[in-house]
């Protein structure tokens, strides 16, 4: 009589085959979406900030505009090259250029000696300066000496942050740092900080748009802005920028671009909730759609990963169990932001290829959610009484068939609520992918706020949209659970 195959003999080749197939598909997708660096002088990938009006921001149609964007477009037309703009945020742009993800960056970047060690800069295209701003209703602060014992808000990496740091001890105030200008201004509106230090053109533009602030100090001298490439790279692009900039100055087009934004009159757009919805609904739906797409694709992959590594975790084979434990520990034990940066910047830099932000986002969310799914699978299997498997095996049914026909149907009933909960968590985690330039729903809200400075109403709209979709998922999970239990 033929002996039934052991669980180890059956399980090992199956799970290894599934694992190899899945990993191959993931990296195949990443490499397929990767684009080699463009030939010099043909097409360039240029990184920029997300919210730094009037240098870069989105208008009501979702088009990226501003001084930097208009200058770049005019220089490209003058020099005959093409480019793609990646709106990823200032800190991410810095990392992307140094890691080779982008050919250059233009984001109101101050030319400093420290940065010259890492970047090569163009000729200065704007001479900046720093001012302090407070709320229009604040009559208590007239200068730096009135900041003693208070907090001030700054944006990371700006001249305003550098200047505030240089005088903080002298005037006795503390500094709170933020990633974007809109959040920095909101910090002052809430009263948690008394003032904001920012580059004067940014403050001037915000005041003309009715953001409720005023300046109370003279402009302090600051560094100049420059277009940047990684040290020792893209020399031709840098030369094209310099030549084009000189031509724009000579023709007068440079002054016209500056006047378009720095001489703008106050905005008269409707910033009420109905007005914001009317002017931004297309952008919001686009952001919501990207959020849903990222979530659905990532959860689909995570379900497979969770099943594979969940089976690894309960395997009697010490090697498979070790692989499953290592995977779960790594992706549950590190922050999602760190994983996103590592996959988007670290892996391509180490393997010398480029990866799209969308692909990096999918891989990050899938691997992260897969680790939690694996624990859900493990918990569901262990929740089934061991006697079920023993009884099935005693009847001569193979391990694999017993798992598929006896254990898993019972385990799935236990796992469904946790699966839906992980779906909701992953949907909310998509907001963290804005750090690599994905304009999902939360990031879309930030971009709109950067244009109109209406934080409360916009975050209320975003919150309602998340609430509706999450409640719909919750109701769906409840109905699905009831149907399965019947």
Short mmCIF file of N, CA, C and O in Angstrom, two decimals, residues 95-189:
data_model
loop_
_atom_site.label_atom_id
_atom_site.label_comp_id
_atom_site.label_asym_id
_atom_site.label_seq_id
_atom_site.Cartn_x
_atom_site.Cartn_y
_atom_site.Cartn_z
N UNK A 95 16.56 63.74 -2.35
CA UNK A 95 17.01 62.35 -2.34
C UNK A 95 16.94 61.74 -3.73
O UNK A 95 17.81 60.95 -4.12
N UNK A 96 15.89 62.10 -4.49
CA UNK A 96 15.73 61.54 -5.83
C UNK A 96 16.82 61.96 -6.78
O UNK A 96 17.28 61.15 -7.61
N UNK A 97 17.27 63.20 -6.69
CA UNK A 97 18.34 63.67 -7.56
C UNK A 97 19.67 63.00 -7.20
O UNK A 97 20.41 62.55 -8.08
N UNK A 98 19.96 62.92 -5.91
CA UNK A 98 21.23 62.31 -5.50
C UNK A 98 21.27 60.81 -5.77
O UNK A 98 22.35 60.25 -5.99
N UNK A 99 20.10 60.15 -5.76
CA UNK A 99 20.06 58.71 -6.01
C UNK A 99 19.95 58.37 -7.49
O UNK A 99 20.00 57.19 -7.86
N UNK A 100 19.77 59.39 -8.34
CA UNK A 100 19.69 59.15 -9.77
C UNK A 100 18.30 58.93 -10.31
O UNK A 100 18.13 58.65 -11.50
N UNK A 101 17.27 59.06 -9.47
CA UNK A 101 15.90 58.91 -9.94
C UNK A 101 15.49 60.06 -10.86
O UNK A 101 14.67 59.88 -11.75
N UNK A 102 16.04 61.25 -10.61
CA UNK A 102 15.72 62.43 -11.41
C UNK A 102 17.01 63.06 -11.95
O UNK A 102 18.06 62.98 -11.32
N UNK A 103 16.89 63.70 -13.11
CA UNK A 103 18.06 64.35 -13.71
C UNK A 103 18.38 65.68 -13.05
O UNK A 103 19.54 66.12 -13.05
N UNK A 104 17.37 66.36 -12.51
CA UNK A 104 17.59 67.65 -11.86
C UNK A 104 16.38 68.04 -11.06
O UNK A 104 15.36 67.34 -11.04
N UNK A 105 16.47 69.19 -10.36
CA UNK A 105 15.33 69.68 -9.60
C UNK A 105 15.29 71.20 -9.63
O UNK A 105 16.32 71.88 -9.67
N UNK A 106 14.06 71.72 -9.63
CA UNK A 106 13.83 73.15 -9.53
C UNK A 106 12.69 73.33 -8.55
O UNK A 106 11.56 72.92 -8.80
N UNK A 107 12.99 73.91 -7.38
CA UNK A 107 12.00 73.97 -6.31
C UNK A 107 12.30 75.10 -5.35
O UNK A 107 12.24 74.92 -4.13
N UNK A 108 12.63 76.27 -5.88
CA UNK A 108 12.99 77.37 -5.00
C UNK A 108 14.13 76.98 -4.08
O UNK A 108 14.13 77.30 -2.89
N UNK A 109 15.13 76.30 -4.62
CA UNK A 109 16.22 75.73 -3.82
C UNK A 109 17.34 76.75 -3.65
O UNK A 109 17.93 77.22 -4.62
N UNK A 110 17.63 77.09 -2.42
CA UNK A 110 18.68 78.06 -2.12
C UNK A 110 20.05 77.47 -2.39
O UNK A 110 20.33 76.31 -2.07
N UNK A 111 20.91 78.27 -2.98
CA UNK A 111 22.29 77.85 -3.27
C UNK A 111 23.13 78.12 -2.02
O UNK A 111 23.35 79.26 -1.64
N UNK A 112 23.59 77.06 -1.39
CA UNK A 112 24.42 77.19 -0.19
C UNK A 112 25.71 76.40 -0.36
O UNK A 112 25.79 75.48 -1.19
N UNK A 113 26.71 76.73 0.45
CA UNK A 113 27.98 76.02 0.39
C UNK A 113 27.81 74.55 0.74
O UNK A 113 28.46 73.67 0.15
N UNK A 114 26.95 74.27 1.73
CA UNK A 114 26.73 72.87 2.13
C UNK A 114 26.14 72.06 0.99
O UNK A 114 26.54 70.91 0.74
N UNK A 115 25.19 72.65 0.27
CA UNK A 115 24.55 71.92 -0.83
C UNK A 115 25.47 71.79 -2.04
O UNK A 115 25.33 70.86 -2.83
N UNK A 116 26.42 72.72 -2.19
CA UNK A 116 27.35 72.63 -3.31
C UNK A 116 28.24 71.40 -3.22
O UNK A 116 28.82 70.98 -4.22
N UNK A 117 28.35 70.82 -2.04
CA UNK A 117 29.13 69.60 -1.89
C UNK A 117 28.43 68.40 -2.52
O UNK A 117 29.08 67.40 -2.85
N UNK A 118 27.12 68.52 -2.69
CA UNK A 118 26.33 67.39 -3.22
C UNK A 118 25.74 67.69 -4.59
O UNK A 118 25.51 66.78 -5.38
N UNK A 119 25.50 68.99 -4.86
CA UNK A 119 24.82 69.37 -6.10
C UNK A 119 25.68 70.35 -6.90
O UNK A 119 26.48 71.11 -6.34
N UNK A 120 25.47 70.36 -8.22
CA UNK A 120 25.96 71.42 -9.09
C UNK A 120 24.79 72.33 -9.41
O UNK A 120 23.71 71.85 -9.79
N UNK A 121 24.98 73.64 -9.25
CA UNK A 121 23.90 74.60 -9.42
C UNK A 121 24.05 75.40 -10.70
O UNK A 121 25.17 75.64 -11.19
N UNK A 122 22.91 75.85 -11.20
CA UNK A 122 22.89 76.77 -12.32
C UNK A 122 23.23 78.17 -11.83
O UNK A 122 23.45 78.40 -10.63
N UNK A 123 23.27 79.12 -12.77
CA UNK A 123 23.34 80.52 -12.36
C UNK A 123 22.08 80.85 -11.57
O UNK A 123 21.01 80.29 -11.84
N UNK A 124 22.15 81.75 -10.59
CA UNK A 124 20.95 82.09 -9.81
C UNK A 124 19.84 82.63 -10.71
O UNK A 124 20.10 83.43 -11.60
N UNK A 125 18.60 82.16 -10.47
CA UNK A 125 17.48 82.67 -11.26
C UNK A 125 16.52 83.51 -10.42
O UNK A 125 15.58 84.11 -10.95
N UNK A 126 16.77 83.59 -9.08
CA UNK A 126 15.94 84.45 -8.25
C UNK A 126 16.69 84.76 -6.97
O UNK A 126 17.23 83.86 -6.33
N UNK A 127 16.75 86.04 -6.60
CA UNK A 127 17.39 86.45 -5.35
C UNK A 127 16.33 86.57 -4.27
O UNK A 127 15.45 87.44 -4.35
N UNK A 128 16.43 85.71 -3.29
CA UNK A 128 15.38 85.63 -2.27
C UNK A 128 15.74 86.44 -1.03
O UNK A 128 16.74 87.17 -1.00
N UNK A 129 14.92 86.30 -0.03
CA UNK A 129 15.11 86.96 1.26
C UNK A 129 14.08 86.40 2.21
O UNK A 129 13.15 85.69 1.80
N UNK A 130 14.20 86.71 3.49
CA UNK A 130 13.34 86.13 4.51
C UNK A 130 12.57 87.23 5.23
O UNK A 130 13.12 88.31 5.51
N UNK A 131 11.29 86.94 5.51
CA UNK A 131 10.48 87.83 6.34
C UNK A 131 9.71 87.02 7.37
O UNK A 131 9.51 85.81 7.20
N UNK A 132 9.29 87.71 8.41
CA UNK A 132 8.46 87.09 9.43
C UNK A 132 7.02 87.54 9.23
O UNK A 132 6.77 88.72 8.98
N UNK A 133 6.08 86.61 9.35
CA UNK A 133 4.67 86.93 9.18
C UNK A 133 3.88 86.48 10.39
O UNK A 133 4.18 85.47 11.01
N UNK A 134 2.85 87.26 10.72
CA UNK A 134 1.93 86.93 11.81
C UNK A 134 0.51 87.11 11.29
O UNK A 134 0.28 87.64 10.20
N UNK A 135 -0.45 86.69 12.09
CA UNK A 135 -1.85 86.87 11.70
C UNK A 135 -2.22 88.36 11.67
O UNK A 135 -1.70 89.16 12.46
N UNK A 136 -3.09 88.72 10.76
CA UNK A 136 -3.52 90.11 10.65
C UNK A 136 -4.12 90.63 11.95
O UNK A 136 -4.00 91.81 12.29
N UNK A 137 -4.74 89.74 12.71
CA UNK A 137 -5.40 90.15 13.96
C UNK A 137 -4.44 90.29 15.13
O UNK A 137 -4.83 90.73 16.22
N UNK A 138 -3.19 89.92 14.94
CA UNK A 138 -2.20 89.96 16.02
C UNK A 138 -1.54 91.34 16.07
O UNK A 138 -0.82 91.73 15.16
N UNK A 139 -1.79 92.06 17.16
CA UNK A 139 -1.19 93.38 17.34
C UNK A 139 -0.14 93.40 18.45
O UNK A 139 0.34 94.47 18.83
N UNK A 140 0.21 92.20 18.95
CA UNK A 140 1.15 92.13 20.07
C UNK A 140 2.60 91.96 19.62
O UNK A 140 3.52 92.24 20.38
N UNK A 141 2.78 91.49 18.42
CA UNK A 141 4.15 91.23 17.93
C UNK A 141 4.51 92.26 16.86
O UNK A 141 3.84 92.39 15.85
N UNK A 142 5.59 92.97 17.13
CA UNK A 142 6.05 93.99 16.18
C UNK A 142 7.47 93.72 15.68
O UNK A 142 7.93 94.37 14.74
N UNK A 143 8.17 92.78 16.33
CA UNK A 143 9.53 92.47 15.92
C UNK A 143 10.00 91.19 16.58
O UNK A 143 9.26 90.53 17.32
N UNK A 144 11.25 90.83 16.32
CA UNK A 144 11.80 89.59 16.84
C UNK A 144 11.83 89.55 18.36
O UNK A 144 11.66 88.48 18.96
N UNK A 145 12.02 90.70 18.98
CA UNK A 145 12.13 90.73 20.44
C UNK A 145 10.83 90.33 21.13
O UNK A 145 10.83 89.93 22.30
N UNK A 146 9.70 90.39 20.41
CA UNK A 146 8.41 90.01 20.99
C UNK A 146 8.16 88.51 20.92
O UNK A 146 7.10 88.03 21.35
N UNK A 147 9.11 87.75 20.38
CA UNK A 147 8.95 86.30 20.24
C UNK A 147 9.48 85.51 21.43
O UNK A 147 9.35 84.29 21.47
N UNK A 148 10.07 86.20 22.40
CA UNK A 148 10.70 85.51 23.52
C UNK A 148 9.67 84.64 24.26
O UNK A 148 8.59 85.08 24.61
N UNK A 149 10.04 83.36 24.46
CA UNK A 149 9.17 82.42 25.15
C UNK A 149 8.09 81.82 24.27
O UNK A 149 7.28 81.02 24.76
N UNK A 150 8.07 82.18 23.00
CA UNK A 150 7.04 81.67 22.09
C UNK A 150 7.64 80.69 21.08
O UNK A 150 8.84 80.47 21.05
N UNK A 151 6.77 80.09 20.28
CA UNK A 151 7.20 79.18 19.22
C UNK A 151 6.96 79.83 17.86
O UNK A 151 6.03 80.62 17.70
N UNK A 152 7.80 79.50 16.90
CA UNK A 152 7.60 79.97 15.53
C UNK A 152 7.61 78.76 14.60
O UNK A 152 8.18 77.71 14.91
N UNK A 153 6.96 78.91 13.44
CA UNK A 153 6.85 77.82 12.48
C UNK A 153 7.73 78.09 11.27
O UNK A 153 7.81 79.23 10.80
N UNK A 154 8.37 77.04 10.77
CA UNK A 154 9.21 77.15 9.57
C UNK A 154 8.96 75.93 8.69
O UNK A 154 8.43 74.91 9.14
N UNK A 155 9.39 76.04 7.44
CA UNK A 155 9.32 74.91 6.52
C UNK A 155 10.72 74.32 6.36
O UNK A 155 11.70 75.06 6.17
N UNK A 156 10.80 72.99 6.40
CA UNK A 156 12.09 72.31 6.28
C UNK A 156 12.84 72.71 5.02
O UNK A 156 12.27 72.79 3.94
N UNK A 157 14.13 72.97 5.17
CA UNK A 157 15.00 73.18 4.02
C UNK A 157 14.96 74.56 3.40
O UNK A 157 15.61 74.79 2.39
N UNK A 158 14.22 75.49 4.00
CA UNK A 158 14.09 76.82 3.41
C UNK A 158 15.04 77.81 4.07
O UNK A 158 15.58 77.58 5.15
N UNK A 159 15.20 78.97 3.39
CA UNK A 159 15.98 80.05 3.98
C UNK A 159 15.33 80.54 5.27
O UNK A 159 16.00 80.96 6.20
N UNK A 160 13.99 80.50 5.30
CA UNK A 160 13.28 80.91 6.51
C UNK A 160 13.67 80.07 7.70
O UNK A 160 13.88 80.58 8.81
N UNK A 161 13.80 78.76 7.49
CA UNK A 161 14.20 77.86 8.57
C UNK A 161 15.63 78.14 9.01
O UNK A 161 15.93 78.16 10.21
N UNK A 162 16.51 78.37 8.04
CA UNK A 162 17.91 78.67 8.37
C UNK A 162 18.04 79.96 9.16
O UNK A 162 18.76 80.03 10.17
N UNK A 163 17.32 81.00 8.72
CA UNK A 163 17.40 82.28 9.41
C UNK A 163 16.81 82.20 10.81
O UNK A 163 17.39 82.73 11.78
N UNK A 164 15.65 81.53 10.95
CA UNK A 164 15.03 81.41 12.27
C UNK A 164 15.95 80.69 13.24
O UNK A 164 16.08 81.08 14.41
N UNK A 165 16.63 79.65 12.76
CA UNK A 165 17.56 78.92 13.60
C UNK A 165 18.73 79.80 14.06
O UNK A 165 19.19 79.71 15.20
N UNK A 166 19.17 80.70 13.18
CA UNK A 166 20.33 81.54 13.49
C UNK A 166 20.03 82.58 14.57
O UNK A 166 20.96 83.05 15.23
N UNK A 167 18.77 82.96 14.73
CA UNK A 167 18.44 83.99 15.73
C UNK A 167 17.63 83.46 16.90
O UNK A 167 17.23 84.22 17.79
N UNK A 168 17.35 82.15 16.91
CA UNK A 168 16.47 81.57 17.94
C UNK A 168 17.03 81.79 19.35
O UNK A 168 16.30 82.19 20.26
N UNK A 169 18.32 81.54 19.55
CA UNK A 169 18.90 81.71 20.89
C UNK A 169 18.95 83.17 21.29
O UNK A 169 18.72 83.52 22.46
N UNK A 170 19.21 84.04 20.33
CA UNK A 170 19.31 85.46 20.63
C UNK A 170 17.99 86.04 21.13
O UNK A 170 17.96 86.85 22.07
N UNK A 171 16.88 85.59 20.51
CA UNK A 171 15.58 86.15 20.87
C UNK A 171 14.72 85.21 21.70
O UNK A 171 13.59 85.54 22.02
N UNK A 172 15.25 84.03 22.03
CA UNK A 172 14.60 83.16 23.00
C UNK A 172 13.31 82.51 22.54
O UNK A 172 12.37 82.38 23.34
N UNK A 173 13.22 82.07 21.31
CA UNK A 173 12.01 81.35 20.87
C UNK A 173 12.39 79.94 20.41
O UNK A 173 13.56 79.65 20.14
N UNK A 174 11.39 79.09 20.35
CA UNK A 174 11.60 77.72 19.88
C UNK A 174 11.04 77.56 18.46
O UNK A 174 10.19 78.35 18.03
N UNK A 175 11.52 76.55 17.76
CA UNK A 175 11.18 76.36 16.35
C UNK A 175 10.40 75.07 16.16
O UNK A 175 10.77 74.02 16.69
N UNK A 176 9.33 75.17 15.39
CA UNK A 176 8.56 73.99 14.96
C UNK A 176 8.70 73.86 13.45
O UNK A 176 8.42 74.83 12.73
N UNK A 177 9.12 72.70 12.97
CA UNK A 177 9.39 72.51 11.54
C UNK A 177 8.29 71.69 10.87
O UNK A 177 7.79 70.73 11.46
N UNK A 178 7.96 72.07 9.63
CA UNK A 178 6.90 71.40 8.87
C UNK A 178 7.37 71.14 7.44
O UNK A 178 8.31 71.77 6.95
N UNK A 179 6.68 70.21 6.78
CA UNK A 179 7.09 69.78 5.45
C UNK A 179 6.59 70.70 4.34
O UNK A 179 7.14 70.67 3.24
N UNK A 180 5.55 71.45 4.57
CA UNK A 180 5.02 72.32 3.52
C UNK A 180 4.53 73.63 4.10
O UNK A 180 4.26 73.75 5.31
N UNK A 181 4.39 74.62 3.23
CA UNK A 181 4.02 75.97 3.67
C UNK A 181 2.62 76.02 4.23
O UNK A 181 2.35 76.74 5.21
N UNK A 182 1.68 75.29 3.61
CA UNK A 182 0.29 75.33 4.06
C UNK A 182 0.17 74.87 5.51
O UNK A 182 -0.55 75.48 6.31
N UNK A 183 0.87 73.80 5.88
CA UNK A 183 0.83 73.31 7.26
C UNK A 183 1.50 74.30 8.20
O UNK A 183 1.04 74.51 9.34
N UNK A 184 2.55 74.93 7.75
CA UNK A 184 3.25 75.92 8.56
C UNK A 184 2.32 77.09 8.89
O UNK A 184 2.23 77.54 10.03
N UNK A 185 1.60 77.60 7.88
CA UNK A 185 0.67 78.70 8.11
C UNK A 185 -0.48 78.27 9.04
O UNK A 185 -0.94 79.05 9.88
N UNK A 186 -0.94 77.04 8.87
CA UNK A 186 -2.03 76.55 9.72
C UNK A 186 -1.60 76.46 11.17
O UNK A 186 -2.39 76.68 12.08
N UNK A 187 -0.32 76.16 11.40
CA UNK A 187 0.22 76.12 12.75
C UNK A 187 0.07 77.47 13.44
O UNK A 187 -0.25 77.55 14.63
N UNK A 188 0.28 78.55 12.70
CA UNK A 188 0.14 79.89 13.27
C UNK A 188 -1.33 80.22 13.47
O UNK A 188 -1.72 80.83 14.47
N UNK A 189 -2.18 79.80 12.53
CA UNK A 189 -3.62 80.07 12.67
C UNK A 189 -4.20 79.43 13.93
O UNK A 189 -5.09 79.98 14.56
#
